[in-house]
mmCIF file of C-alpha atoms (C1' of nucleotides) and ligand atoms in Angstrom:
data_model
loop_
_atom_site.group_PDB
_atom_site.id
_atom_site.type_symbol
_atom_site.label_atom_id
_atom_site.label_comp_id
_atom_site.label_asym_id
_atom_site.label_seq_id
_atom_site.Cartn_x
_atom_site.Cartn_y
_atom_site.Cartn_z
ATOM 1 C CA MET A 1 14.020 29.610 4.250
ATOM 2 C CA PRO A 2 16.485 32.417 3.564
ATOM 3 C CA LYS A 3 14.923 35.384 1.782
ATOM 4 C CA GLN A 4 17.208 35.319 -1.195
ATOM 5 C CA ALA A 5 16.259 31.700 -2.005
ATOM 6 C CA SER A 6 12.570 32.410 -1.909
ATOM 7 C CA VAL A 7 13.092 35.450 -4.130
ATOM 8 C CA ASN A 8 15.024 33.258 -6.572
ATOM 9 C CA ILE A 9 12.342 30.686 -6.760
ATOM 10 C CA GLU A 10 9.735 33.364 -7.355
ATOM 11 C CA ASN A 11 11.754 34.724 -10.229
ATOM 12 C CA LYS A 12 12.255 31.312 -11.650
ATOM 13 C CA ILE A 13 8.548 30.617 -11.643
ATOM 14 C CA ALA A 14 7.664 33.988 -13.117
ATOM 15 C CA GLY A 15 10.235 33.477 -15.826
ATOM 16 C CA LEU A 16 8.978 30.053 -16.643
ATOM 17 C CA LEU A 17 5.414 31.295 -16.916
ATOM 18 C CA LYS A 18 6.463 34.327 -19.095
ATOM 19 C CA ARG A 19 8.577 32.252 -21.341
ATOM 20 C CA ASN A 20 5.468 30.132 -22.104
ATOM 21 C CA ASN A 21 3.241 33.145 -22.654
ATOM 22 C CA LEU A 22 1.142 32.336 -19.537
ATOM 23 C CA SER A 23 -0.137 35.002 -17.300
ATOM 24 C CA ILE A 24 1.149 34.820 -13.742
ATOM 25 C CA THR A 25 -1.654 33.738 -11.432
ATOM 26 C CA ASP A 26 -1.793 32.512 -7.926
ATOM 27 C CA SER A 27 -2.796 28.955 -8.732
ATOM 28 C CA ARG A 28 -0.092 28.571 -11.382
ATOM 29 C CA LYS A 29 2.524 29.946 -9.039
ATOM 30 C CA LYS A 30 1.381 27.635 -6.199
ATOM 31 C CA ILE A 31 1.364 24.502 -8.317
ATOM 32 C CA LEU A 32 4.715 25.236 -9.818
ATOM 33 C CA HIS A 33 6.005 25.702 -6.210
ATOM 34 C CA LEU A 34 4.884 22.274 -5.314
ATOM 35 C CA PHE A 35 6.795 20.770 -8.270
ATOM 36 C CA LEU A 36 9.925 22.792 -7.592
ATOM 37 C CA GLU A 37 9.973 22.051 -3.866
ATOM 38 C CA GLN A 38 10.361 18.311 -4.188
ATOM 39 C CA THR A 39 12.094 15.687 -6.124
ATOM 40 C CA GLY A 40 9.520 13.221 -7.327
ATOM 41 C CA ALA A 41 6.328 13.350 -9.311
ATOM 42 C CA LEU A 42 2.929 14.415 -8.088
ATOM 43 C CA ALA A 43 -0.388 12.805 -8.723
ATOM 44 C CA HIS A 44 -3.454 14.966 -9.275
ATOM 45 C CA GLY A 45 -4.652 14.069 -5.865
ATOM 46 C CA ASP A 46 -1.380 15.102 -4.134
ATOM 47 C CA ILE A 47 -1.575 18.466 -5.843
ATOM 48 C CA GLU A 48 -5.142 19.074 -4.759
ATOM 49 C CA LYS A 49 -4.330 18.263 -1.206
ATOM 50 C CA ARG A 50 -1.123 20.120 -1.006
ATOM 51 C CA ALA A 51 -2.412 23.221 -2.774
ATOM 52 C CA GLY A 52 -4.717 23.357 0.283
ATOM 53 C CA GLU A 53 -8.331 24.498 0.165
ATOM 54 C CA LYS A 54 -7.138 27.400 -1.804
ATOM 55 C CA PHE A 55 -8.111 26.445 -5.264
ATOM 56 C CA ASP A 56 -11.017 24.885 -6.986
ATOM 57 C CA ARG A 57 -10.678 21.336 -8.284
ATOM 58 C CA VAL A 58 -11.434 22.479 -11.761
ATOM 59 C CA THR A 59 -8.626 25.059 -11.679
ATOM 60 C CA VAL A 60 -6.149 22.320 -10.776
ATOM 61 C CA TYR A 61 -7.301 20.207 -13.715
ATOM 62 C CA ARG A 62 -7.050 23.193 -16.092
ATOM 63 C CA THR A 63 -3.714 24.328 -14.733
ATOM 64 C CA LEU A 64 -2.155 20.895 -15.088
ATOM 65 C CA GLN A 65 -3.535 20.571 -18.624
ATOM 66 C CA THR A 66 -2.121 23.939 -19.554
ATOM 67 C CA PHE A 67 1.307 22.965 -18.216
ATOM 68 C CA VAL A 68 1.310 19.744 -20.185
ATOM 69 C CA ASP A 69 0.299 21.559 -23.331
ATOM 70 C CA LYS A 70 3.082 24.007 -22.887
ATOM 71 C CA GLY A 71 5.725 21.402 -22.182
ATOM 72 C CA ILE A 72 6.249 22.538 -18.584
ATOM 73 C CA ILE A 73 5.306 19.205 -17.007
ATOM 74 C CA HIS A 74 4.863 15.713 -18.447
ATOM 75 C CA THR A 75 2.689 12.834 -17.481
ATOM 76 C CA ILE A 76 3.854 9.414 -16.227
ATOM 77 C CA PRO A 77 1.749 6.399 -16.916
ATOM 78 C CA THR A 78 1.134 4.031 -13.992
ATOM 79 C CA ALA A 79 -0.502 0.751 -13.572
ATOM 80 C CA ASP A 80 -2.886 1.955 -10.887
ATOM 81 C CA ASN A 81 -4.794 4.314 -13.096
ATOM 82 C CA SER A 82 -3.381 7.468 -11.444
ATOM 83 C CA ILE A 83 -1.617 9.757 -13.788
ATOM 84 C CA ARG A 84 1.350 11.460 -12.242
ATOM 85 C CA TYR A 85 3.081 14.623 -13.359
ATOM 86 C CA ALA A 86 6.650 15.841 -13.256
ATOM 87 C CA LEU A 87 8.561 18.848 -14.322
ATOM 88 C CA CYS A 88 10.124 18.797 -17.743
ATOM 89 C CA LYS A 89 13.616 19.805 -18.549
ATOM 90 C CA ASP A 90 13.957 23.040 -20.407
ATOM 91 C CA GLU A 91 14.045 21.434 -23.854
ATOM 92 C CA CYS A 92 10.410 20.635 -23.642
ATOM 93 C CA ALA A 93 9.243 24.161 -24.010
ATOM 94 C CA GLY A 94 7.010 25.388 -26.763
ATOM 95 C CA GLY A 95 4.405 22.624 -26.600
ATOM 96 C CA HIS A 96 6.860 19.884 -27.620
ATOM 97 C CA HIS A 97 8.034 17.226 -25.222
ATOM 98 C CA HIS A 98 11.513 15.852 -25.603
ATOM 99 C CA ASP A 99 11.766 13.692 -22.544
ATOM 100 C CA HIS A 100 13.664 10.508 -23.148
ATOM 101 C CA HIS A 101 14.260 9.400 -19.542
ATOM 102 C CA ILE A 102 12.701 6.473 -17.744
ATOM 103 C CA HIS A 103 10.554 6.547 -14.628
ATOM 104 C CA PHE A 104 10.864 4.646 -11.381
ATOM 105 C CA VAL A 105 7.998 3.965 -8.931
ATOM 106 C CA CYS A 106 9.002 2.812 -5.473
ATOM 107 C CA HIS A 107 6.399 0.499 -4.099
ATOM 108 C CA LYS A 108 7.534 1.191 -0.563
ATOM 109 C CA CYS A 109 7.323 4.937 -0.298
ATOM 110 C CA ASN A 110 5.129 5.145 -3.387
ATOM 111 C CA ASN A 111 7.239 7.943 -4.795
ATOM 112 C CA THR A 112 7.763 8.337 -8.457
ATOM 113 C CA TYR A 113 11.121 9.601 -9.796
ATOM 114 C CA CYS A 114 12.316 10.794 -13.136
ATOM 115 C CA LEU A 115 15.643 9.144 -13.733
ATOM 116 C CA ASP A 116 16.949 11.750 -16.022
ATOM 117 C CA ASP A 117 20.279 10.005 -16.519
ATOM 118 C CA VAL A 118 18.789 6.777 -17.663
ATOM 119 C CA VAL A 119 17.933 6.974 -21.377
ATOM 120 C CA THR A 120 15.051 5.007 -22.788
ATOM 121 C CA PRO A 121 16.491 1.965 -24.601
ATOM 122 C CA GLU A 122 16.144 1.272 -28.302
ATOM 123 C CA ILE A 123 13.392 -1.184 -28.855
ATOM 124 C CA LYS A 124 13.557 -3.481 -31.861
ATOM 125 C CA LEU A 125 10.015 -3.950 -33.091
ATOM 126 C CA PRO A 126 8.523 -6.571 -35.366
ATOM 127 C CA LYS A 127 8.316 -5.802 -39.063
ATOM 128 C CA GLY A 128 5.559 -3.317 -39.828
ATOM 129 C CA TYR A 129 5.526 -1.537 -36.519
ATOM 130 C CA SER A 130 7.032 1.946 -36.272
ATOM 131 C CA ALA A 131 7.736 3.520 -32.925
ATOM 132 C CA GLU A 132 7.152 7.184 -32.134
ATOM 133 C CA HIS A 133 7.633 7.238 -28.393
ATOM 134 C CA VAL A 134 8.868 4.722 -25.845
ATOM 135 C CA GLU A 135 7.796 4.859 -22.244
ATOM 136 C CA VAL A 136 9.588 2.830 -19.613
ATOM 137 C CA VAL A 137 8.348 2.548 -16.028
ATOM 138 C CA VAL A 138 10.388 0.506 -13.613
ATOM 139 C CA ASP A 139 8.870 -0.621 -10.282
ATOM 140 C CA GLY A 140 10.987 -1.498 -7.298
ATOM 141 C CA ILE A 141 12.710 -0.027 -4.222
ATOM 142 C CA CYS A 142 14.219 3.454 -4.347
ATOM 143 C CA LYS A 143 17.511 4.437 -2.871
ATOM 144 C CA ASN A 144 15.909 6.061 0.217
ATOM 145 C CA CYS A 145 13.797 3.025 1.139
ATOM 146 C CA ARG A 146 16.444 0.236 1.188
ATOM 147 C CA MET B 1 -18.600 -20.246 -37.326
ATOM 148 C CA PRO B 2 -18.225 -23.966 -37.747
ATOM 149 C CA LYS B 3 -19.674 -25.952 -34.873
ATOM 150 C CA GLN B 4 -16.425 -27.643 -34.023
ATOM 151 C CA ALA B 5 -14.585 -24.436 -33.527
ATOM 152 C CA SER B 6 -17.181 -23.065 -31.156
ATOM 153 C CA VAL B 7 -17.093 -26.287 -29.178
ATOM 154 C CA ASN B 8 -13.372 -26.017 -28.969
ATOM 155 C CA ILE B 9 -13.393 -22.478 -27.688
ATOM 156 C CA GLU B 10 -16.041 -23.439 -25.095
ATOM 157 C CA ASN B 11 -13.811 -26.279 -23.946
ATOM 158 C CA LYS B 12 -10.780 -23.970 -23.804
ATOM 159 C CA ILE B 13 -12.682 -21.472 -21.644
ATOM 160 C CA ALA B 14 -14.014 -24.143 -19.349
ATOM 161 C CA GLY B 15 -10.636 -25.585 -18.914
ATOM 162 C CA LEU B 16 -9.011 -22.226 -18.231
ATOM 163 C CA LEU B 17 -11.592 -21.507 -15.552
ATOM 164 C CA LYS B 18 -11.312 -24.925 -13.922
ATOM 165 C CA ARG B 19 -7.567 -24.863 -13.885
ATOM 166 C CA ASN B 20 -7.812 -21.665 -11.936
ATOM 167 C CA ASN B 21 -10.409 -22.986 -9.461
ATOM 168 C CA LEU B 22 -13.057 -20.582 -10.719
ATOM 169 C CA SER B 23 -16.603 -21.611 -11.209
ATOM 170 C CA ILE B 24 -17.999 -21.446 -14.650
ATOM 171 C CA THR B 25 -20.387 -18.657 -14.971
ATOM 172 C CA ASP B 26 -21.986 -16.777 -17.812
ATOM 173 C CA SER B 27 -20.130 -13.516 -17.275
ATOM 174 C CA ARG B 28 -16.806 -15.134 -16.935
ATOM 175 C CA LYS B 29 -17.400 -17.149 -20.179
ATOM 176 C CA LYS B 30 -18.562 -14.096 -22.076
ATOM 177 C CA ILE B 31 -15.604 -11.919 -21.027
ATOM 178 C CA LEU B 32 -13.188 -14.647 -21.847
ATOM 179 C CA HIS B 33 -14.746 -14.982 -25.190
ATOM 180 C CA LEU B 34 -14.152 -11.328 -25.906
ATOM 181 C CA PHE B 35 -10.526 -11.674 -25.195
ATOM 182 C CA LEU B 36 -10.069 -14.904 -27.198
ATOM 183 C CA GLU B 37 -11.976 -13.516 -30.201
ATOM 184 C CA GLN B 38 -9.527 -10.777 -30.860
ATOM 185 C CA THR B 39 -5.862 -9.940 -30.917
ATOM 186 C CA GLY B 40 -5.400 -6.741 -28.987
ATOM 187 C CA ALA B 41 -6.165 -5.566 -25.532
ATOM 188 C CA LEU B 42 -9.438 -4.412 -24.150
ATOM 189 C CA ALA B 43 -10.166 -1.416 -21.966
ATOM 190 C CA HIS B 44 -12.736 -1.705 -19.236
ATOM 191 C CA GLY B 45 -15.075 0.398 -21.268
ATOM 192 C CA ASP B 46 -14.718 -1.889 -24.334
ATOM 193 C CA ILE B 47 -15.647 -4.866 -22.277
ATOM 194 C CA GLU B 48 -18.672 -3.237 -20.768
ATOM 195 C CA LYS B 49 -19.961 -2.251 -24.178
ATOM 196 C CA ARG B 50 -19.213 -5.487 -25.896
ATOM 197 C CA ALA B 51 -20.480 -7.655 -23.179
ATOM 198 C CA GLY B 52 -23.849 -5.956 -24.064
ATOM 199 C CA GLU B 53 -26.458 -5.009 -21.563
ATOM 200 C CA LYS B 54 -26.124 -8.459 -20.238
ATOM 201 C CA PHE B 55 -24.115 -7.874 -17.122
ATOM 202 C CA ASP B 56 -23.992 -5.407 -14.324
ATOM 203 C CA ARG B 57 -21.109 -3.015 -14.266
ATOM 204 C CA VAL B 58 -20.017 -4.286 -10.945
ATOM 205 C CA THR B 59 -19.803 -7.817 -12.198
ATOM 206 C CA VAL B 60 -17.449 -6.656 -14.944
ATOM 207 C CA TYR B 61 -15.179 -4.977 -12.436
ATOM 208 C CA ARG B 62 -15.235 -8.013 -10.200
ATOM 209 C CA THR B 63 -14.623 -10.472 -13.023
ATOM 210 C CA LEU B 64 -11.639 -8.560 -14.394
ATOM 211 C CA GLN B 65 -10.152 -8.196 -10.943
ATOM 212 C CA THR B 66 -10.547 -11.981 -10.411
ATOM 213 C CA PHE B 67 -8.856 -12.716 -13.751
ATOM 214 C CA VAL B 68 -5.915 -10.419 -12.903
ATOM 215 C CA ASP B 69 -5.590 -12.031 -9.437
ATOM 216 C CA LYS B 70 -5.489 -15.509 -11.001
ATOM 217 C CA GLY B 71 -3.032 -14.569 -13.684
ATOM 218 C CA ILE B 72 -5.440 -15.004 -16.553
ATOM 219 C CA ILE B 73 -5.143 -11.413 -17.790
ATOM 220 C CA HIS B 74 -2.671 -8.635 -17.125
ATOM 221 C CA THR B 75 -3.032 -4.883 -17.133
ATOM 222 C CA ILE B 76 -1.270 -2.541 -19.517
ATOM 223 C CA PRO B 77 -0.545 0.998 -18.185
ATOM 224 C CA THR B 78 -1.429 3.851 -20.570
ATOM 225 C CA ALA B 79 -0.940 7.586 -20.429
ATOM 226 C CA ASP B 80 -4.587 8.318 -20.936
ATOM 227 C CA ASN B 81 -5.730 6.965 -17.649
ATOM 228 C CA SER B 82 -7.556 3.933 -19.111
ATOM 229 C CA ILE B 83 -6.140 0.643 -17.906
ATOM 230 C CA ARG B 84 -6.312 -1.989 -20.600
ATOM 231 C CA TYR B 85 -6.275 -5.799 -20.174
ATOM 232 C CA ALA B 86 -4.854 -8.567 -22.234
ATOM 233 C CA LEU B 87 -4.677 -12.346 -21.912
ATOM 234 C CA CYS B 88 -1.664 -13.791 -20.255
ATOM 235 C CA LYS B 89 0.318 -16.671 -21.556
ATOM 236 C CA ASP B 90 -0.096 -19.874 -19.646
ATOM 237 C CA GLU B 91 2.960 -19.337 -17.426
ATOM 238 C CA CYS B 92 1.124 -16.699 -15.525
ATOM 239 C CA ALA B 93 -1.298 -19.098 -13.886
ATOM 240 C CA GLY B 94 -1.564 -19.500 -10.132
ATOM 241 C CA GLY B 95 -1.733 -15.878 -9.238
ATOM 242 C CA HIS B 96 1.775 -15.072 -10.455
ATOM 243 C CA HIS B 97 2.420 -12.990 -13.475
ATOM 244 C CA HIS B 98 5.503 -13.745 -15.569
ATOM 245 C CA ASP B 99 4.948 -11.415 -18.505
ATOM 246 C CA HIS B 100 8.135 -9.879 -19.872
ATOM 247 C CA HIS B 101 6.890 -8.648 -23.148
ATOM 248 C CA ILE B 102 6.352 -5.074 -24.233
ATOM 249 C CA HIS B 103 3.214 -3.340 -25.327
ATOM 250 C CA PHE B 104 2.468 -1.309 -28.367
ATOM 251 C CA VAL B 105 -0.291 1.318 -28.686
ATOM 252 C CA CYS B 106 -1.192 2.428 -32.197
ATOM 253 C CA HIS B 107 -2.316 5.990 -32.190
ATOM 254 C CA LYS B 108 -4.097 5.552 -35.459
ATOM 255 C CA CYS B 109 -6.455 2.604 -34.760
ATOM 256 C CA ASN B 110 -6.011 2.997 -31.021
ATOM 257 C CA ASN B 111 -5.421 -0.740 -30.557
ATOM 258 C CA THR B 112 -3.089 -2.041 -28.025
ATOM 259 C CA TYR B 113 -0.975 -5.094 -28.714
ATOM 260 C CA CYS B 114 1.071 -7.483 -26.644
ATOM 261 C CA LEU B 115 4.308 -7.972 -28.615
ATOM 262 C CA ASP B 116 5.053 -11.304 -27.073
ATOM 263 C CA ASP B 117 8.286 -11.734 -28.952
ATOM 264 C CA VAL B 118 9.859 -8.472 -27.834
ATOM 265 C CA VAL B 119 11.419 -8.954 -24.435
ATOM 266 C CA THR B 120 11.658 -6.089 -22.004
ATOM 267 C CA PRO B 121 15.214 -4.656 -22.133
ATOM 268 C CA GLU B 122 17.599 -4.757 -19.142
ATOM 269 C CA ILE B 123 17.656 -1.275 -17.541
ATOM 270 C CA LYS B 124 20.741 -0.167 -15.741
ATOM 271 C CA LEU B 125 19.587 1.881 -12.799
ATOM 272 C CA PRO B 126 21.525 4.409 -10.719
ATOM 273 C CA LYS B 127 23.205 3.104 -7.555
ATOM 274 C CA GLY B 128 20.690 2.351 -4.789
ATOM 275 C CA TYR B 129 17.672 1.598 -6.955
ATOM 276 C CA SER B 130 16.570 -2.075 -7.351
ATOM 277 C CA ALA B 131 14.139 -3.057 -10.029
ATOM 278 C CA GLU B 132 11.374 -5.502 -9.574
ATOM 279 C CA HIS B 133 9.377 -5.135 -12.748
ATOM 280 C CA VAL B 134 9.951 -3.196 -15.977
ATOM 281 C CA GLU B 135 7.074 -1.981 -18.032
ATOM 282 C CA VAL B 136 7.602 -0.791 -21.609
ATOM 283 C CA VAL B 137 4.844 0.830 -23.709
ATOM 284 C CA VAL B 138 5.708 1.900 -27.262
ATOM 285 C CA ASP B 139 3.487 4.328 -29.069
ATOM 286 C CA GLY B 140 3.404 4.517 -32.835
ATOM 287 C CA ILE B 141 1.738 3.075 -36.002
ATOM 288 C CA CYS B 142 0.877 -0.626 -36.043
ATOM 289 C CA LYS B 143 1.417 -2.915 -39.036
ATOM 290 C CA ASN B 144 -2.241 -2.802 -40.022
ATOM 291 C CA CYS B 145 -2.395 0.982 -40.166
ATOM 292 C CA ARG B 146 0.531 1.902 -42.369
ATOM 293 C "C1'" DT C 1 -31.796 -33.598 -4.922
ATOM 294 C "C1'" DT C 2 -30.329 -30.862 -1.610
ATOM 295 C "C1'" DA C 3 -27.206 -27.750 1.166
ATOM 296 C "C1'" DA C 4 -23.391 -24.794 1.347
ATOM 297 C "C1'" DA C 5 -20.489 -21.664 -1.031
ATOM 298 C "C1'" DA C 6 -19.659 -18.512 -4.525
ATOM 299 C "C1'" DA C 7 -21.092 -15.100 -7.725
ATOM 300 C "C1'" DA C 8 -24.300 -11.705 -9.637
ATOM 301 C "C1'" DG C 9 -27.339 -7.968 -9.232
ATOM 302 C "C1'" DC C 10 -28.932 -3.899 -7.056
ATOM 303 C "C1'" DA C 11 -28.757 0.299 -4.652
ATOM 304 C "C1'" DA C 12 -26.372 3.615 -2.632
ATOM 305 C "C1'" DC C 13 -22.242 5.832 -2.400
ATOM 306 C "C1'" DA C 14 -17.535 7.833 -3.264
ATOM 307 C "C1'" DT C 15 -14.288 9.688 -6.324
ATOM 308 C "C1'" DA C 16 -12.700 11.492 -10.692
ATOM 309 C "C1'" DG C 17 -13.185 14.365 -14.630
ATOM 310 C "C1'" DT C 18 -15.981 17.743 -17.758
ATOM 311 C "C1'" DT C 19 -18.650 21.816 -19.305
ATOM 312 C "C1'" DG C 20 -20.943 26.401 -19.528
ATOM 313 C "C1'" DC C 21 -21.222 30.614 -17.642
ATOM 314 C "C1'" DA C 22 -20.690 34.591 -14.426
ATOM 315 C "C1'" DA C 23 -17.412 36.957 -11.586
ATOM 316 C "C1'" DA C 24 -12.678 38.056 -10.579
ATOM 317 C "C1'" DT C 25 -8.108 38.995 -11.956
ATOM 318 C "C1'" DG C 26 -4.087 40.142 -14.913
ATOM 319 C "C1'" DA C 27 -1.820 42.408 -18.877
ATOM 320 C "C1'" DA C 28 -1.409 46.061 -21.506
ATOM 321 C "C1'" DA C 29 -3.089 50.416 -23.404
ATOM 322 C "C1'" DA C 30 -4.410 55.011 -22.514
ATOM 323 C "C1'" DT D 1 -2.652 55.303 -12.424
ATOM 324 C "C1'" DT D 2 -6.781 54.167 -14.337
ATOM 325 C "C1'" DT D 3 -9.319 51.944 -17.743
ATOM 326 C "C1'" DT D 4 -10.232 48.291 -20.919
ATOM 327 C "C1'" DC D 5 -10.129 43.731 -22.774
ATOM 328 C "C1'" DA D 6 -8.755 39.073 -22.581
ATOM 329 C "C1'" DT D 7 -7.753 35.444 -19.693
ATOM 330 C "C1'" DT D 8 -8.488 32.845 -15.746
ATOM 331 C "C1'" DT D 9 -11.083 31.293 -11.824
ATOM 332 C "C1'" DG D 10 -14.945 29.496 -9.130
ATOM 333 C "C1'" DC D 11 -19.228 27.668 -8.993
ATOM 334 C "C1'" DA D 12 -22.865 24.553 -10.175
ATOM 335 C "C1'" DA D 13 -24.411 20.967 -12.570
ATOM 336 C "C1'" DC D 14 -23.381 17.077 -14.807
ATOM 337 C "C1'" DT D 15 -21.148 12.581 -16.589
ATOM 338 C "C1'" DA D 16 -18.133 8.814 -15.889
ATOM 339 C "C1'" DT D 17 -15.583 5.662 -13.154
ATOM 340 C "C1'" DG D 18 -14.945 2.756 -9.369
ATOM 341 C "C1'" DT D 19 -16.411 0.786 -4.543
ATOM 342 C "C1'" DT D 20 -19.190 -1.466 -0.778
ATOM 343 C "C1'" DG D 21 -22.838 -3.995 1.720
ATOM 344 C "C1'" DC D 22 -26.403 -6.789 1.229
ATOM 345 C "C1'" DT D 23 -29.935 -9.888 -0.967
ATOM 346 C "C1'" DT D 24 -30.996 -13.031 -4.498
ATOM 347 C "C1'" DT D 25 -29.441 -16.287 -7.854
ATOM 348 C "C1'" DT D 26 -26.456 -19.625 -9.598
ATOM 349 C "C1'" DT D 27 -22.895 -23.030 -9.207
ATOM 350 C "C1'" DT D 28 -20.689 -26.859 -7.133
ATOM 351 C "C1'" DA D 29 -20.310 -30.821 -4.631
ATOM 352 C "C1'" DA D 30 -22.149 -33.893 -1.278
HETATM 353 MN MN1 MN E 1 9.958 12.291 -16.044
HETATM 354 MN MN1 MN E 2 0.700 -8.000 -22.665
HETATM 355 ZN ZN1 ZN E 3 10.919 4.554 -1.827
HETATM 356 ZN ZN1 ZN E 4 -3.175 0.668 -35.810
#
DNA sequence: TTAAAAAAGCAACATAGTTGCAAATGAAAA
DNA sequence: TTTTCATTTGCAACTATGTTGCTTTTTTAA
């Protein structure tokens, strides 16, 4: 990796943490690195493995929770009872999430993608129900696996 | 409860199990009762509690898994890492699920409903992705809670 | 009624997630 | 730069959730 790029990513991470009034710590930097280094979403287990033996399990839980609270990452519901996390766009800062994209889970490579360009559809509900948030998860084969 | 009704529900349960080549056992009957007695979905925890001290935890897990495999119930993904289960319509029998309805989670009463009349929308995916199954979960206030 | 097959219960284990508290680290003041 | 205070981390202990192998019990069908 060229030096300039790694400096940039460091700055990006530091900025992101500062903007959210979070102190800059090793575990936070490391976990944000994992998210920035790749496209898809990460399950808690992935993060624990890929953060190496470096951090305590509890720290990973607390760090992810903090990031969700601040609007840095968002959760993706899945049918297999393993919550996944992905980076939010900038609009989510300040503890409010404004993600309106759908999610795609490939059952071949098992990756989860945020399809940022696919907006969640309007759902017409029966009388009496009022919607606050719509979550769409599509399951199938991703473009890398066909 | 009038005797006739309780006989009917017993027959219904027995028929459901027989049609799916499942032997008729106390735990299966009890758990199907729970589903038939109410509208919404049940989380694993609910079922364990409401089935009383009567059955082993393991039996509950295995019974639910069997029902999912046979197409008697289906799972509903949620963001809080607690899978919920709801009865399928009859078309799901034979180990194949054909549910195309959406789900609604009320964040007031915390009930989950199958909105059988609301069909999952067509989602237009980016080039290269192919969809197999679309899951929609809407969060908001249900008609009983407003 | 009996015999074979299936399911339930039990124990032991594995994994996931939580909590309180002491030690370590980071941010900001001196 | 050093000190101070607040925040974060790691650890230990715990609860909750889910799994597996095996024995006993129940169900089904001959
Ligand atoms: Mn996303
Ligand atoms: Mn449903
Ligand atoms: Zn794939
Ligand atoms: Zn409600």
